[in-house]
Coordinates of C-alpha atoms and ligand atoms in Angstrom, one line a residue:
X707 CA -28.7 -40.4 7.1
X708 CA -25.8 -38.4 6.6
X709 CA -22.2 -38.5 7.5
X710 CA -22.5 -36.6 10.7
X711 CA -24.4 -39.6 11.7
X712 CA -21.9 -41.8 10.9
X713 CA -19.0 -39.9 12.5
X714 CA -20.8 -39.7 15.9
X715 CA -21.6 -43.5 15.8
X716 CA -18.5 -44.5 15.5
X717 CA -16.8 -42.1 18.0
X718 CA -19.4 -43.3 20.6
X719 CA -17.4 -46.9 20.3
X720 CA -13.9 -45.7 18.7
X721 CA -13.1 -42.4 20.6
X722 CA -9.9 -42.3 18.7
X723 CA -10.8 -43.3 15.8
X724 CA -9.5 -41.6 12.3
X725 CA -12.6 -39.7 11.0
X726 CA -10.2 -38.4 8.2
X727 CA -10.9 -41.4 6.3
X728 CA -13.8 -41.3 6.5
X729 CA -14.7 -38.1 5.8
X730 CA -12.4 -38.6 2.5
X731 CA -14.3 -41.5 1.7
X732 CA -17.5 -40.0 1.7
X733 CA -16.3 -37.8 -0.9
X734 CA -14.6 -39.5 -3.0
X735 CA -17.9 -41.7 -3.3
X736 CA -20.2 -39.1 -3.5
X737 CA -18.4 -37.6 -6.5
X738 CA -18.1 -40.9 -8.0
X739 CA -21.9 -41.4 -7.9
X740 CA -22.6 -38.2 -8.6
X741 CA -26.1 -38.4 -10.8
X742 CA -26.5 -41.9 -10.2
X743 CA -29.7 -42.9 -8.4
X744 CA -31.0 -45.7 -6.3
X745 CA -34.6 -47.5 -8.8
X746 CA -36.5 -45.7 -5.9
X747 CA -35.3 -42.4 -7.5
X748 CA -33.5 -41.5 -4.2
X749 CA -29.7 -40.2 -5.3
X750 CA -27.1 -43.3 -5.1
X751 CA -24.8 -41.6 -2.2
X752 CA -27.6 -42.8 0.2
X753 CA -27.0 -46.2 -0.2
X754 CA -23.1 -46.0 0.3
X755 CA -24.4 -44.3 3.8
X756 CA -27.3 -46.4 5.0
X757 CA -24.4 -49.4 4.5
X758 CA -21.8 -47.4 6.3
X759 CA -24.4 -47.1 9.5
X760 CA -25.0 -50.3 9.8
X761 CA -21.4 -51.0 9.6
X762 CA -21.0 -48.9 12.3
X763 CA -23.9 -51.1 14.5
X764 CA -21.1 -53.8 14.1
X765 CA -18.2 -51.6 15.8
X766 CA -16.5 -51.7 13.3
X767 CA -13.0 -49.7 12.9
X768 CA -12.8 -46.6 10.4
X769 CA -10.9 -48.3 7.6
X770 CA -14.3 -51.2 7.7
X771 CA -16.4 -47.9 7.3
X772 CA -14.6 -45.9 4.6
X773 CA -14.7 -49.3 2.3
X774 CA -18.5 -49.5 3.5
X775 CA -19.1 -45.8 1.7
X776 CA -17.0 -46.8 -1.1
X777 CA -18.0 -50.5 -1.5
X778 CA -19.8 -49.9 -5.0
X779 CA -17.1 -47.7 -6.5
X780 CA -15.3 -50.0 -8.3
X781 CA -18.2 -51.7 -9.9
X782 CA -20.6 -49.3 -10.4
X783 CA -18.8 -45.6 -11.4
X784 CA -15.9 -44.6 -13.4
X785 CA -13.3 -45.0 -10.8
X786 CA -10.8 -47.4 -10.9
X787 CA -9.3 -50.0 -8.6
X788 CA -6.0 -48.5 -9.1
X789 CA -7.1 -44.8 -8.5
X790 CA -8.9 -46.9 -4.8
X791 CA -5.7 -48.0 -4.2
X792 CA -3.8 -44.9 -4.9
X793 CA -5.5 -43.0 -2.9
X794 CA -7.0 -44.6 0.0
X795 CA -4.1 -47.4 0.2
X796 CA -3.6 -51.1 0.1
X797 CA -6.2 -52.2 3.3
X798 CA -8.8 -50.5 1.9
X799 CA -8.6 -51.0 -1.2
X800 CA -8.7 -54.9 -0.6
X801 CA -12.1 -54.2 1.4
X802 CA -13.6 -53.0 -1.5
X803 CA -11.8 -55.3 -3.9
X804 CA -13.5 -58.3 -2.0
X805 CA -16.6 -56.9 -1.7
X806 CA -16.6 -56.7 -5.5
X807 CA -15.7 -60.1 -5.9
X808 CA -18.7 -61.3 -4.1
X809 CA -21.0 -59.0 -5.8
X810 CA -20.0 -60.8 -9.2
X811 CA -20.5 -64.1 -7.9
X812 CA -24.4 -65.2 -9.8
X813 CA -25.6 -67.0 -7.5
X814 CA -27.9 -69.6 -10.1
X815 CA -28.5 -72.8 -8.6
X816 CA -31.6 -73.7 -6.4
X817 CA -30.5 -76.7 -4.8
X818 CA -30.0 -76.4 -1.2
X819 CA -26.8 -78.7 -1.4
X820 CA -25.0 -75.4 -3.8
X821 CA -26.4 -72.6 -1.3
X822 CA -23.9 -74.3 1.2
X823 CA -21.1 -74.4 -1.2
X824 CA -22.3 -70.6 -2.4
X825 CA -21.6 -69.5 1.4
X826 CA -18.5 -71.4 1.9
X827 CA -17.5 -69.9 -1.3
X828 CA -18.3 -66.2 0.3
X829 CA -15.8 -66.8 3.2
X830 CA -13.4 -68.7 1.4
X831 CA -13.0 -65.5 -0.9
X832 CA -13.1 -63.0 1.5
X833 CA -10.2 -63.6 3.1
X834 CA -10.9 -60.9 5.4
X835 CA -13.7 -61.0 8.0
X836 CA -14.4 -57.5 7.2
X837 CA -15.5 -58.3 3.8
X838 CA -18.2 -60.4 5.1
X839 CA -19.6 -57.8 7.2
X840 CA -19.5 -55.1 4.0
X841 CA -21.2 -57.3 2.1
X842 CA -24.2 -58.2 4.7
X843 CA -24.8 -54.6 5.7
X844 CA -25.1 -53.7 2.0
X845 CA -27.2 -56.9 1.6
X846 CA -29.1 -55.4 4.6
X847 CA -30.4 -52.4 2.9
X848 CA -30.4 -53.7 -0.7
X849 CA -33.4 -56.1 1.9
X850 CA -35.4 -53.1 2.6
X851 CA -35.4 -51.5 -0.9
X852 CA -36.4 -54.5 -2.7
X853 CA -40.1 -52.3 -3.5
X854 CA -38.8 -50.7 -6.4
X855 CA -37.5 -53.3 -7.9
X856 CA -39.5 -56.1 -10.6
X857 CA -41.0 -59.1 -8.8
X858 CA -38.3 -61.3 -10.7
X859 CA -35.2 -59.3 -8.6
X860 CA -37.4 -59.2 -6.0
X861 CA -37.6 -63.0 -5.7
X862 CA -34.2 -63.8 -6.5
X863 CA -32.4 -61.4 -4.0
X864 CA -35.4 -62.3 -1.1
X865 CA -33.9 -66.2 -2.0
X866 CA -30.7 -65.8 -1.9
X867 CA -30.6 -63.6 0.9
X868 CA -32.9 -66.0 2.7
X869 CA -30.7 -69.0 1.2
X870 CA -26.6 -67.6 1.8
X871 CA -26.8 -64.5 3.9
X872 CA -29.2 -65.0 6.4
X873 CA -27.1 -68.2 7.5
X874 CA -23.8 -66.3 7.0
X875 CA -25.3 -63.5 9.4
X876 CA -26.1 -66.3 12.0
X877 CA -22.8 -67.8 12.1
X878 CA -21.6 -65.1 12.6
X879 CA -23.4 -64.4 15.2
X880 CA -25.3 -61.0 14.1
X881 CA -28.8 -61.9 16.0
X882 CA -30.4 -57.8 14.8
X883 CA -28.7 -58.1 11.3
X884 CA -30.0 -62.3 10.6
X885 CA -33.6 -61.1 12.1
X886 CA -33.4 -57.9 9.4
X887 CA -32.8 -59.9 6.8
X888 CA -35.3 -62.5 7.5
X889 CA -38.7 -60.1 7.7
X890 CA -37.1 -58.3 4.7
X891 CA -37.0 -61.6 2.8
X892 CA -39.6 -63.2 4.1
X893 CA -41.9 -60.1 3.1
X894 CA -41.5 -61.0 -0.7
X895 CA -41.2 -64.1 -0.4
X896 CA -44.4 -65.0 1.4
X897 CA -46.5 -61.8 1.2
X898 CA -49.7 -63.0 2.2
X899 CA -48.1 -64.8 5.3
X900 CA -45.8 -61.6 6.1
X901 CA -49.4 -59.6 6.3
X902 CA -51.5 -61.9 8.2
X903 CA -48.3 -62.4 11.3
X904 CA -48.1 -58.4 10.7
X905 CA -51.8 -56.9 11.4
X906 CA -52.2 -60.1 13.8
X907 CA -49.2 -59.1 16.2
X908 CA -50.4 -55.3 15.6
X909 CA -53.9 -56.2 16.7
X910 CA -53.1 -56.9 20.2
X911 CA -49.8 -55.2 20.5
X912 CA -51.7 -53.0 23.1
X913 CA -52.6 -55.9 25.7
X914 CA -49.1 -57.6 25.4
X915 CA -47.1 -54.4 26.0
X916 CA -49.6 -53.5 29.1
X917 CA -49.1 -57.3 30.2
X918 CA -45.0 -57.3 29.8
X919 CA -44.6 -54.1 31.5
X920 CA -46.5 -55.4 34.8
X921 CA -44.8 -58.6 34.6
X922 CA -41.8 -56.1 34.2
X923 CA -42.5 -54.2 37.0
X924 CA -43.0 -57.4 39.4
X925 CA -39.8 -58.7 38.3
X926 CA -38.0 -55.0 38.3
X927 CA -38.9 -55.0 42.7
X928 CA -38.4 -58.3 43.0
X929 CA -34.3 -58.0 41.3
X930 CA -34.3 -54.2 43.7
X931 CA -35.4 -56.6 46.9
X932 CA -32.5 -59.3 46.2
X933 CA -30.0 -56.5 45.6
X934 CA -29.1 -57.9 42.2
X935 CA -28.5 -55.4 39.6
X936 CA -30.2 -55.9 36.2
X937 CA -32.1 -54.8 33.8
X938 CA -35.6 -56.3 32.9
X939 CA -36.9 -55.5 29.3
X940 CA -39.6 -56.5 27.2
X941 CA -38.5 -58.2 24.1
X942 CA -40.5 -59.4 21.0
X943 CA -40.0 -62.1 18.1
X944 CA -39.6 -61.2 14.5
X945 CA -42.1 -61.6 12.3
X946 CA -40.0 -64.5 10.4
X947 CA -39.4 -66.0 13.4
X948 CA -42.6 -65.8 14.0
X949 CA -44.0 -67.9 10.7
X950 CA -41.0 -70.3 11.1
X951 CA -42.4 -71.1 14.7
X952 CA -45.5 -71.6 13.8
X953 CA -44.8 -74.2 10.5
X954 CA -42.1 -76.2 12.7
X955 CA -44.9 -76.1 15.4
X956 CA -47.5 -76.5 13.3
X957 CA -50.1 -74.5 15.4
X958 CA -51.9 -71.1 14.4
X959 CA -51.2 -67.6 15.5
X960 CA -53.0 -67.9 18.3
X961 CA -51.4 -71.0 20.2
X962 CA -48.2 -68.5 20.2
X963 CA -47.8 -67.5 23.3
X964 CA -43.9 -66.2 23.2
X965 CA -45.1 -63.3 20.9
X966 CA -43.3 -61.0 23.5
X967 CA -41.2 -61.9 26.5
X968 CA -38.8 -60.7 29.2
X969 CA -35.0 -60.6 29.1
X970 CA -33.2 -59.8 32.0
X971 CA -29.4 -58.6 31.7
X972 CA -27.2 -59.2 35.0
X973 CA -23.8 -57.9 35.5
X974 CA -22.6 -61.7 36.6
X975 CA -22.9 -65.1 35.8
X976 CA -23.9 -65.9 38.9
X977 CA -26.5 -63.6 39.1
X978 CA -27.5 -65.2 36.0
X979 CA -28.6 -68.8 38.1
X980 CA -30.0 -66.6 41.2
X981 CA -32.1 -64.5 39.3
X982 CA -33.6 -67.9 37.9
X983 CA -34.2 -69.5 40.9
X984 CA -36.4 -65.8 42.0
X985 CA -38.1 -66.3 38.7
X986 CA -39.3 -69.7 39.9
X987 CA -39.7 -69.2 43.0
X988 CA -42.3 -66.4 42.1
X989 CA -44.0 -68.6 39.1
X990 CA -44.3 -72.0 38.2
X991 CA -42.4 -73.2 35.3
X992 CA -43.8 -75.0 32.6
X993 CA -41.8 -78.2 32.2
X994 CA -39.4 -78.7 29.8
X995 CA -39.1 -75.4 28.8
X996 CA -35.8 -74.5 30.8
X997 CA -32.6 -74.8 28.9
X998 CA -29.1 -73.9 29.7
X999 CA -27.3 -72.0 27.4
X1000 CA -25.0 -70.7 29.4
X1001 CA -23.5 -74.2 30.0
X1002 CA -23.9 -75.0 27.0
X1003 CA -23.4 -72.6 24.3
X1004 CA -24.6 -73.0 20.9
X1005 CA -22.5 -72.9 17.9
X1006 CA -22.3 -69.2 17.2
X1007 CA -21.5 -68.6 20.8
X1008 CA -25.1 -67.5 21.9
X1009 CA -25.0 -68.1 25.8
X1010 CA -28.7 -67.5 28.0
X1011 CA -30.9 -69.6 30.6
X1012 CA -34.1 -69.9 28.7
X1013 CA -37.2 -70.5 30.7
X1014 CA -41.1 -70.8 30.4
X1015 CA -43.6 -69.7 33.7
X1016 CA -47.1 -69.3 34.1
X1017 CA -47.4 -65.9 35.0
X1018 CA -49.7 -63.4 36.5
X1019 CA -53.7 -64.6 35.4
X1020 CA -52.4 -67.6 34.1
X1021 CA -50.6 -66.4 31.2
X1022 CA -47.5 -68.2 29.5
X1023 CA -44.3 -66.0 29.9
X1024 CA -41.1 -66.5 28.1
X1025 CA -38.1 -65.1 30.2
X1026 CA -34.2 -64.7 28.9
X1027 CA -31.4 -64.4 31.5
X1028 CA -27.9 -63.5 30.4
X1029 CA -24.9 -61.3 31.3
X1030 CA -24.5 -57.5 29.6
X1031 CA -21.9 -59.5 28.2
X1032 CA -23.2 -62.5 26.7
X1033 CA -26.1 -60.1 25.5
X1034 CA -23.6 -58.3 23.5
X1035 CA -22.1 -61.4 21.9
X1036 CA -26.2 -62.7 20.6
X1037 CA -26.8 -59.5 19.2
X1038 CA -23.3 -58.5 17.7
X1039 CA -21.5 -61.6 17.4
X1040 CA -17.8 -61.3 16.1
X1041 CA -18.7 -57.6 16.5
X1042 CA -18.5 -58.1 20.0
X1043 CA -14.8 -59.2 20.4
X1044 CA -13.5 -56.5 18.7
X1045 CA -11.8 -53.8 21.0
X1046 CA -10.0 -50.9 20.6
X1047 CA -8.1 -50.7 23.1
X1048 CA -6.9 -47.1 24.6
X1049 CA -8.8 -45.9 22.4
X1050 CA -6.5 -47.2 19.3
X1051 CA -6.8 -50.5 17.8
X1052 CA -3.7 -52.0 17.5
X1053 CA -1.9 -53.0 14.3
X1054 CA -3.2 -55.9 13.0
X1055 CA -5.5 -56.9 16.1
X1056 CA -8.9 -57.6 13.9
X1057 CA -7.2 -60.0 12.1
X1058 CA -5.9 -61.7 15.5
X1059 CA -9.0 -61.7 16.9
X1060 CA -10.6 -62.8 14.1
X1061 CA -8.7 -66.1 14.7
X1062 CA -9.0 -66.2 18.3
X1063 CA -12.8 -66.3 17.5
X1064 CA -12.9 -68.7 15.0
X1065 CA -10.8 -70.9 17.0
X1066 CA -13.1 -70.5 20.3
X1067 CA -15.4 -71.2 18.2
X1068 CA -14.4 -74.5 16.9
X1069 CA -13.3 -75.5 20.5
X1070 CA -16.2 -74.9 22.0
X1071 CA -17.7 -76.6 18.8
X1072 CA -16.3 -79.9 19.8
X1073 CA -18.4 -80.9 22.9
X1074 CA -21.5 -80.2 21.1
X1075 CA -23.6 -82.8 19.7
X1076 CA -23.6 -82.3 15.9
X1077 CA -20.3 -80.6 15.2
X1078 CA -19.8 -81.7 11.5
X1079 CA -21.8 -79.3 9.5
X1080 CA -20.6 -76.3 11.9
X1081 CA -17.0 -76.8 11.5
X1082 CA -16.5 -78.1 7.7
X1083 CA -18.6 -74.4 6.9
X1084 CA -16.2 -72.5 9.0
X1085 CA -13.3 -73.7 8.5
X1086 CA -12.8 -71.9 5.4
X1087 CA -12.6 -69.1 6.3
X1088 CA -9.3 -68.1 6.8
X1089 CA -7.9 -71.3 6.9
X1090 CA -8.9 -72.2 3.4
X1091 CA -7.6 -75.7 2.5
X1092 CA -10.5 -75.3 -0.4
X1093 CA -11.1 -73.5 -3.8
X1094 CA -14.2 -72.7 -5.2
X1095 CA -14.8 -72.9 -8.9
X1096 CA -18.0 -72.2 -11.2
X1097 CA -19.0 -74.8 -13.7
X1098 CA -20.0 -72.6 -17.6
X1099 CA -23.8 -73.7 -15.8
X1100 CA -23.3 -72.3 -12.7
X1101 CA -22.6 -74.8 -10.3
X1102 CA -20.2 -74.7 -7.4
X1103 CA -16.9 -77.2 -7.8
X1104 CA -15.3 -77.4 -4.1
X1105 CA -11.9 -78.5 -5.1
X1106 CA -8.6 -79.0 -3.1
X1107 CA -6.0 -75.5 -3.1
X1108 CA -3.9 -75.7 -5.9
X1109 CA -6.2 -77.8 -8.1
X1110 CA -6.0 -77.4 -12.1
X1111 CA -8.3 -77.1 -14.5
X1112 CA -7.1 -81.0 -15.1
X1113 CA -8.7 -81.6 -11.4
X1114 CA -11.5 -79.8 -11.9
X1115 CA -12.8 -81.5 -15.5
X1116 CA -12.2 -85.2 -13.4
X1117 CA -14.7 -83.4 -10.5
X1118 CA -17.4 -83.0 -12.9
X1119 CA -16.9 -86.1 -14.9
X1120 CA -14.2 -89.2 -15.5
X1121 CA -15.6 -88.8 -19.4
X1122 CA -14.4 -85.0 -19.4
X1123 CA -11.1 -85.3 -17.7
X1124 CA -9.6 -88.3 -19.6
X1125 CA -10.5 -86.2 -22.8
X1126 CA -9.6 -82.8 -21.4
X1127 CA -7.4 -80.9 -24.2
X1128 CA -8.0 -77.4 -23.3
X1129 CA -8.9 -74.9 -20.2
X1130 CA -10.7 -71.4 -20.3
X1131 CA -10.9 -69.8 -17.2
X1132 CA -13.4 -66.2 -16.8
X1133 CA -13.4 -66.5 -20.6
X1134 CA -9.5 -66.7 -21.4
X1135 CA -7.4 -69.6 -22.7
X1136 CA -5.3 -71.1 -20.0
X1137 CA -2.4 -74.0 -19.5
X1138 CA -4.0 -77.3 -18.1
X1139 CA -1.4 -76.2 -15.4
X1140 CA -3.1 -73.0 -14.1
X1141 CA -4.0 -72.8 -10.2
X1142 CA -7.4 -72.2 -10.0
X1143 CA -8.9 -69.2 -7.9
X1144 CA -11.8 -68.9 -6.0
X1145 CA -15.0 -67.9 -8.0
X1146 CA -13.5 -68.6 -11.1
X1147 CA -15.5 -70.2 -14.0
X1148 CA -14.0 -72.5 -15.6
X1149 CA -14.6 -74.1 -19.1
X1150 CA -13.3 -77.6 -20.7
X1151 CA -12.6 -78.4 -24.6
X1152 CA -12.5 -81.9 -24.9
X1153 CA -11.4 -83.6 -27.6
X1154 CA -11.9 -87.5 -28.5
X1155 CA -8.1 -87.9 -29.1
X1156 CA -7.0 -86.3 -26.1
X1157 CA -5.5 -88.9 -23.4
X1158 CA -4.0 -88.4 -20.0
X1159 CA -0.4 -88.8 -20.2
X1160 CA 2.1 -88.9 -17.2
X1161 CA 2.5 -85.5 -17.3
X1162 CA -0.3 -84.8 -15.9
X1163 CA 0.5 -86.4 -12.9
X1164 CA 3.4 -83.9 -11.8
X1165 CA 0.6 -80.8 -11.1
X1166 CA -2.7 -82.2 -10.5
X1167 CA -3.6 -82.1 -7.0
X1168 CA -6.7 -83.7 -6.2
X1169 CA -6.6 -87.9 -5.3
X1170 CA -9.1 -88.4 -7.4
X1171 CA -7.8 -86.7 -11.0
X1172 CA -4.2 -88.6 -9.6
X1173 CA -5.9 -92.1 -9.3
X1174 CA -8.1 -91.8 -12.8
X1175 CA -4.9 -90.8 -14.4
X1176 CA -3.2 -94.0 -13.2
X1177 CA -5.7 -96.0 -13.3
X1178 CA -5.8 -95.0 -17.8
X1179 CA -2.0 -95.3 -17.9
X1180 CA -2.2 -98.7 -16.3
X1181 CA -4.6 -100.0 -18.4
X1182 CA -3.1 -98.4 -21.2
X1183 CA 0.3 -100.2 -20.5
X1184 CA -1.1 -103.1 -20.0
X1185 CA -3.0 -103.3 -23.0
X1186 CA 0.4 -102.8 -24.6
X1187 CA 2.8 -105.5 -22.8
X1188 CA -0.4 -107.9 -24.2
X1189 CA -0.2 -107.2 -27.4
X1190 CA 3.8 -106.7 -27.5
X1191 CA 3.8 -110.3 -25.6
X1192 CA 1.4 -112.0 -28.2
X1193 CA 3.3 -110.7 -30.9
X1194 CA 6.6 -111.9 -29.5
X1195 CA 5.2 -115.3 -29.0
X1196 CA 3.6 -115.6 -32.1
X1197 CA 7.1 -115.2 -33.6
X1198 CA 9.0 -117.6 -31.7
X1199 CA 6.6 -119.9 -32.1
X1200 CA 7.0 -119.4 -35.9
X1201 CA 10.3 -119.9 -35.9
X1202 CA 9.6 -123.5 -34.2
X1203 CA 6.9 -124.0 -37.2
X1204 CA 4.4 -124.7 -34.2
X1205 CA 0.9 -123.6 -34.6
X1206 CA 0.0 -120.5 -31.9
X1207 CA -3.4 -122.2 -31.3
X1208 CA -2.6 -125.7 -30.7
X1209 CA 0.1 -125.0 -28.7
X1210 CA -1.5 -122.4 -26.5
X1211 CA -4.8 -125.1 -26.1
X1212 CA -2.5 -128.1 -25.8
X1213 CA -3.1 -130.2 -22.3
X1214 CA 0.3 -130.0 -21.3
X1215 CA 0.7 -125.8 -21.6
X1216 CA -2.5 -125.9 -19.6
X1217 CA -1.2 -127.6 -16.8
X1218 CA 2.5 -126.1 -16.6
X1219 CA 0.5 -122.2 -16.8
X1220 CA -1.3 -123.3 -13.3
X1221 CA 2.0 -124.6 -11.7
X1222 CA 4.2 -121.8 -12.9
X1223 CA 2.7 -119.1 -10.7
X1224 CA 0.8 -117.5 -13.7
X1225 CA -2.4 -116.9 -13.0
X1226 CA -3.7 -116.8 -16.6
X1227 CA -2.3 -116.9 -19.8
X1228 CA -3.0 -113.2 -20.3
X1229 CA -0.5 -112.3 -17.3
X1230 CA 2.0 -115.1 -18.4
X1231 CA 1.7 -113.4 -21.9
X1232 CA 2.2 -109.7 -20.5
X1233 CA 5.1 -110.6 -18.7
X1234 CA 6.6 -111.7 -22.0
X1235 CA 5.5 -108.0 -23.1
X1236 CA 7.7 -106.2 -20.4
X1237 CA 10.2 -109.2 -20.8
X1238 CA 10.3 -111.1 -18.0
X1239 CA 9.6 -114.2 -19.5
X1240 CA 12.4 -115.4 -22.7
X1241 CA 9.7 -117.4 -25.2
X1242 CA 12.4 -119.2 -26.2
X1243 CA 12.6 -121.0 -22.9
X1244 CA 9.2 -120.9 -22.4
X1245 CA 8.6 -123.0 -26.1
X1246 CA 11.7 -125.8 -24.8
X1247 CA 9.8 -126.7 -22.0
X1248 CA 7.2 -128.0 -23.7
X1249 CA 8.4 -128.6 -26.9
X1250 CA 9.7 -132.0 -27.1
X1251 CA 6.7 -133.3 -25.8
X1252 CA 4.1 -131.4 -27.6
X1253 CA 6.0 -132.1 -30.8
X1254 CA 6.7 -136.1 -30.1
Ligands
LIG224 MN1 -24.3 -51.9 -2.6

C-alpha cells in the first residue's frame, strides 16, 4: 500500500477532491513515526496507510483520510495536538483528537450489559460520525495483525472487537467492514472452529463455484430474455457467519446449504419483484424462506427480497434481489449517502447528512417490531442527552448531561452520595460542582461526617441524586421539629408542675389527639417543633380536668 494508492481511490469517488491534504498528511505522519515499527517488524507508516485505504472503501472525503494517516500521531509520537492543530487546522485536528479519545477508553468489563454502554459511550464521544469510521478502519487492520501479538492482547482486542465494534460497524450499516471484523475475531477467538469452517468450505469450493456459475448462467439468459437489466453474481457467507449459523441452527457443516448463493442487482425496484416472480417461475421455492426486505427494511437500512429454490439436480439455492442502490446502502451503509456533489462536497454537508440518516433511520425505526434497543443505542449519537463516566473499577455510569460528581456517587450507591465529601476526576481534585465529560473516570472520598445539605440541590441534575437529597433533609428536619417540640413541651409542662408522662398517657389527651386532626402524637409534637401548635393552649385544654 502506498499513497498513490490512496490518492487514486479516492479520486475514482471524489474527482475534486483536495489531494494536498493528503499528501501533507502523509508526511507529516511518516516523519512522525519515523523508526517506529508495527510488533510484526513491518515500519509503523504502514499502518497509518492500510487505515487510510479502508477509509477510502467508505467514500469518505479528504479531510476523513488525512486524520486516517495521522490518527496515531498524537498518541503515539512526539507531535503535539497543538502542532495538529497548527498545522492541518481545527476539522482535522478534532478527527484525530476523537480518535484519541476512544483509543484511551480501557474497555475492562465482561458483562454484556457494559459492552452496550461501552458503544454508546463510543458514539456519544465522537461527536462526529467520522470519528467512528477512523476508529473501525484502524480497528480493521489492528484485526488482521493480531499474529504478532501475545495470546492475552490477542484475546482481548478479538473480544472487544467482537463485543463493541462489530455491532458499531452493523449499525452503521458497513456489511464488508462488520464481516472483516468478525472472521478476524472469530479466528482467535475460536481457532479450532475458524479452521474446521476454513478447510471445510475450501474442500469443495471447486463444486460450488462450478454449480453457481451454471445457475448463473441460467439465470444471466433468463434476465437477457425478459429484457431486464441486472447483474447476477455469485456470493459467499463469511466464515463467522458461517459458525454463528450453524450454533443458532444447531446443524453441522454439512446441512449448510447457503454456503454460496446468487445476488442479483436490478436497476429498479420493480425489477426487483419481476425478477422474483422469473426466479419462481423457473424453480420451486422452498416455503418459508421468502422475506421482504424491501418492504420492510431492517434497522440499519438493509433493503433485499430474500428467497430459497430448489435448483438445478435438486440442489438448495439461496438468491438476493436488490437495486444497485440498495446494494450500495448493505455494503457501505452511512457511506453510501454521502455525495459530493459537482464534484465538491459542500460546506458542512457530512454533518447534514449525518442527521438526515440518523433520522431516516429512527423513522423508519418506528414501524418495526422491536424498536427499543435500536433507538435508545442511536440516539446518542449526536443528540446526546447522556454522559458517560468510568467508575476507579472500570464500569460504565450512563448519567444525564450536566450531571456532577454529586449525581454520579448517588448512581453507584445512596451510601456514597449521602457521604460524598470530595470528587477526583482523570486523577485531579475537582468541586462537587464540576460537569462531568464523557469518558471521564471519576473517584469519590467519602467521609462519615459528610451530609447532603441544600446546596446540593441547586446543581445536581439527575432525579434520583435530587430526591435522595430531599428525602435526608426531610428526615433530617423532621427529626429536629421532634425533638425541638418535645423539648418545648416538656417545659411548659414544667412550668404547670405536671408530669410529661402522665399527662401524655392520660385517657383524656388520648382521646382529644384522635379528634384534633393529629394523627399521632409524634406529628402533634412536630408541629409544636415548627410552631404551629402554642403548648400553652394545648396544656389549658386539658388541664383543669386532668388536674381535678
Ligand atoms: Mn492505529
Amino acid at each position: 500500500m502506498n499513497l498513490a494508492d490512496i490518492a487514486d481511490a479516492v479520486k475514482s469517488y471524489h474527482p475534486n477532491a483536495d489531494l494536498d491534504i493528503i499528501w501533507g498528511a502523509y508526511i507529516y505522519s511518516a516523519k512522525a513515526h519515523q523508526n517506529q515499527h508495527r510488533r510484526s517488524g513491518a515500519a509503523y507508516i504502514s499502518h497509518p496507510l492500510e487505515v487510510a485505504f479502508n477509509l477510502t472503501r467508505l467514500r469518505v472525503d479528504e479531510q476523513t483520510i488525512a486524520a486516517g494517516l495521522l490518527h496515531d500521531t498524537i498518541e503515539d509520537t512526539l507531535l503535539t495536538a497543538e502542532e495538529l492543530r497548527r498545522f492541518f487546522g481545527e476539522e482535522i485536528y478534532r478527527l484525530v483528537e476523537g480518535v484519541t479519545k476512544i483509543s484511551q477508553i480501557q474497555f475492562s468489563s465482561k458483562e454484556e450489559s457494559q459492552a452496550e454502554n461501552y458503544r454508546k459511550m463510543i458514539l456519544a464521544m465522537s461527536e462526529d460520525i467520522r470519528v467512528v469510521l477512523i476508529k473501525l478502519a484502524d480497528r480493521a487492520h489492528n484485526i488482521k495483525t493480531l499474529g504478532s501479538l501475545n495470546s492475552d492482547d490477542q484475546q482481548r482486542i478479538a473480544r472487544e472487537t467482537l463485543d463493541i465494534f462489530v455491532p458499531i460497524a452493523n449499525r452503521l450499516g458497513i456489511g464488508w467492514m462488520k464481516d472483516e471484523l468478525e472472521d478476524g475475531a472469530f479466528m482467535y477467538m475460536m481457532p479450532d472452529e475458524h479452521e474446521s469452517i476454513r478447510v471445510e468450505l475450501a474442500s469443495g469450493q471447486n463444486l460450488r463455484e462450478s454449480y453457481v456459475e451454471k445457475v448463473r448462467a441460467i439465470l444471466e439468459n433468463e434476465l437477457m430474455a425478459s429484457g431486464i437489466t441486472g447483474k447476477v453474481v455469485g456470493r459467499s457467507k463469511h466464515l463467522y457467519g458461517i459458525h454463528k449459523k450453524m450454533e443458532q441452527q444447531g446443524i453441522k457443516f454439512d446441512d449448510l446449504y447457503d454456503l454460496t448463493g446468487l445476488r442479483i442487482l436490478t436497476t429498479s425496484l420493480k425489477d426487483c419483484y419481476a425478477v422474483l416472480g422469473q426466479v419462481h417461475s423457473l424453480w420451486k421455492p422452498i416455503p418459508g424462506r421468502f422475506k421482504d426486505y424491501i418492504a420492510m427494511p431492517k434497522p440499519n437500512l438493509y433493503q433485499s427480497l430474500h428467497t430459497a429454490v430448489i435448483g438445478p439436480e435438486g440442489e438448495r439455492v439461496e438468491v438476493q434481489i436488490r437495486t444497485e442502490t440498495m446494494h450500495r446502502v448493505c455494503e457501505e451503509g452511512i457511506a453510501a449517502h454521502w455525495q459530493y456533489k459537482e464534484g465538491k462536497k459542500l460546506k458542512n454537508q457530512s454533518m447534514d447528512q449525518q442527521l438526515t440518516w440518523v433520522r431516516h433511520l429512527l423513522e423508519t425505526h418506528k414501524e418495526l417490531k422491536n424498536p427499543k434497543e435500536f433507538i435508545s443505542s442511536f440516539k446518542v449519537d449526536l443528540f446526546s442527552k447522556e454522559v458517560y463516566v468510568f467508575t476507579p473499577e472500570g464500569r460504565v455510569i450512563p448519567l444525564q448531561r450536566g450531571s456532577t460528581p454529586v449525581d454520579f456517587a448517588y448512581a453507584v450507591h445512596t451510601d456514597i452520595g449521602d457521604h460524598c465529601a470530595a470528587a477526583k476526576v482523570n486523577g485531579k481534585i475537582v468541586s462537587l460542582q464540576y460537569k462531568l465529560k464523557n469518558g471521564d473516570r471519576v473517584e469519590i472520598k467519602t467521609t462519615k461526617t459528610q451530609k447532603p445539605n441544600r446546596h446540593w440541590l441547586s446543581f445536581v441534575k439527575t432525579s434520583k441524586a435530587r430526591g435522595k437529597i430531599l428525602h435526608f433533609i426531610n428526615s433530617v428536619e423532621k427529626e429536629k421539629s421532634l425533638s425541638l417540640g418535645m423539648a418545648l413541651l416538656h417545659k411548659s409542662l414544667a412550668e404547670y408542675e405536671v408530669d410529661p408522662s402522665e399527662f401524655l398517657q392520660g385517657k383524656v389527651f388520648d382521646e382529644t389527639l384522635r379528634s384534633s386532626g393529629f394523627a399521632n402524637l409524634e406529628s402533634l409534637v412536630r408541629n409544636i417543633g415548627l410552631g404551629k401548635v402554642s403548648t400553652h393552649q394545648l396544656i389549658d385544654k386539658f388541664l383543669p380536668r386532668e388536674k381535678n
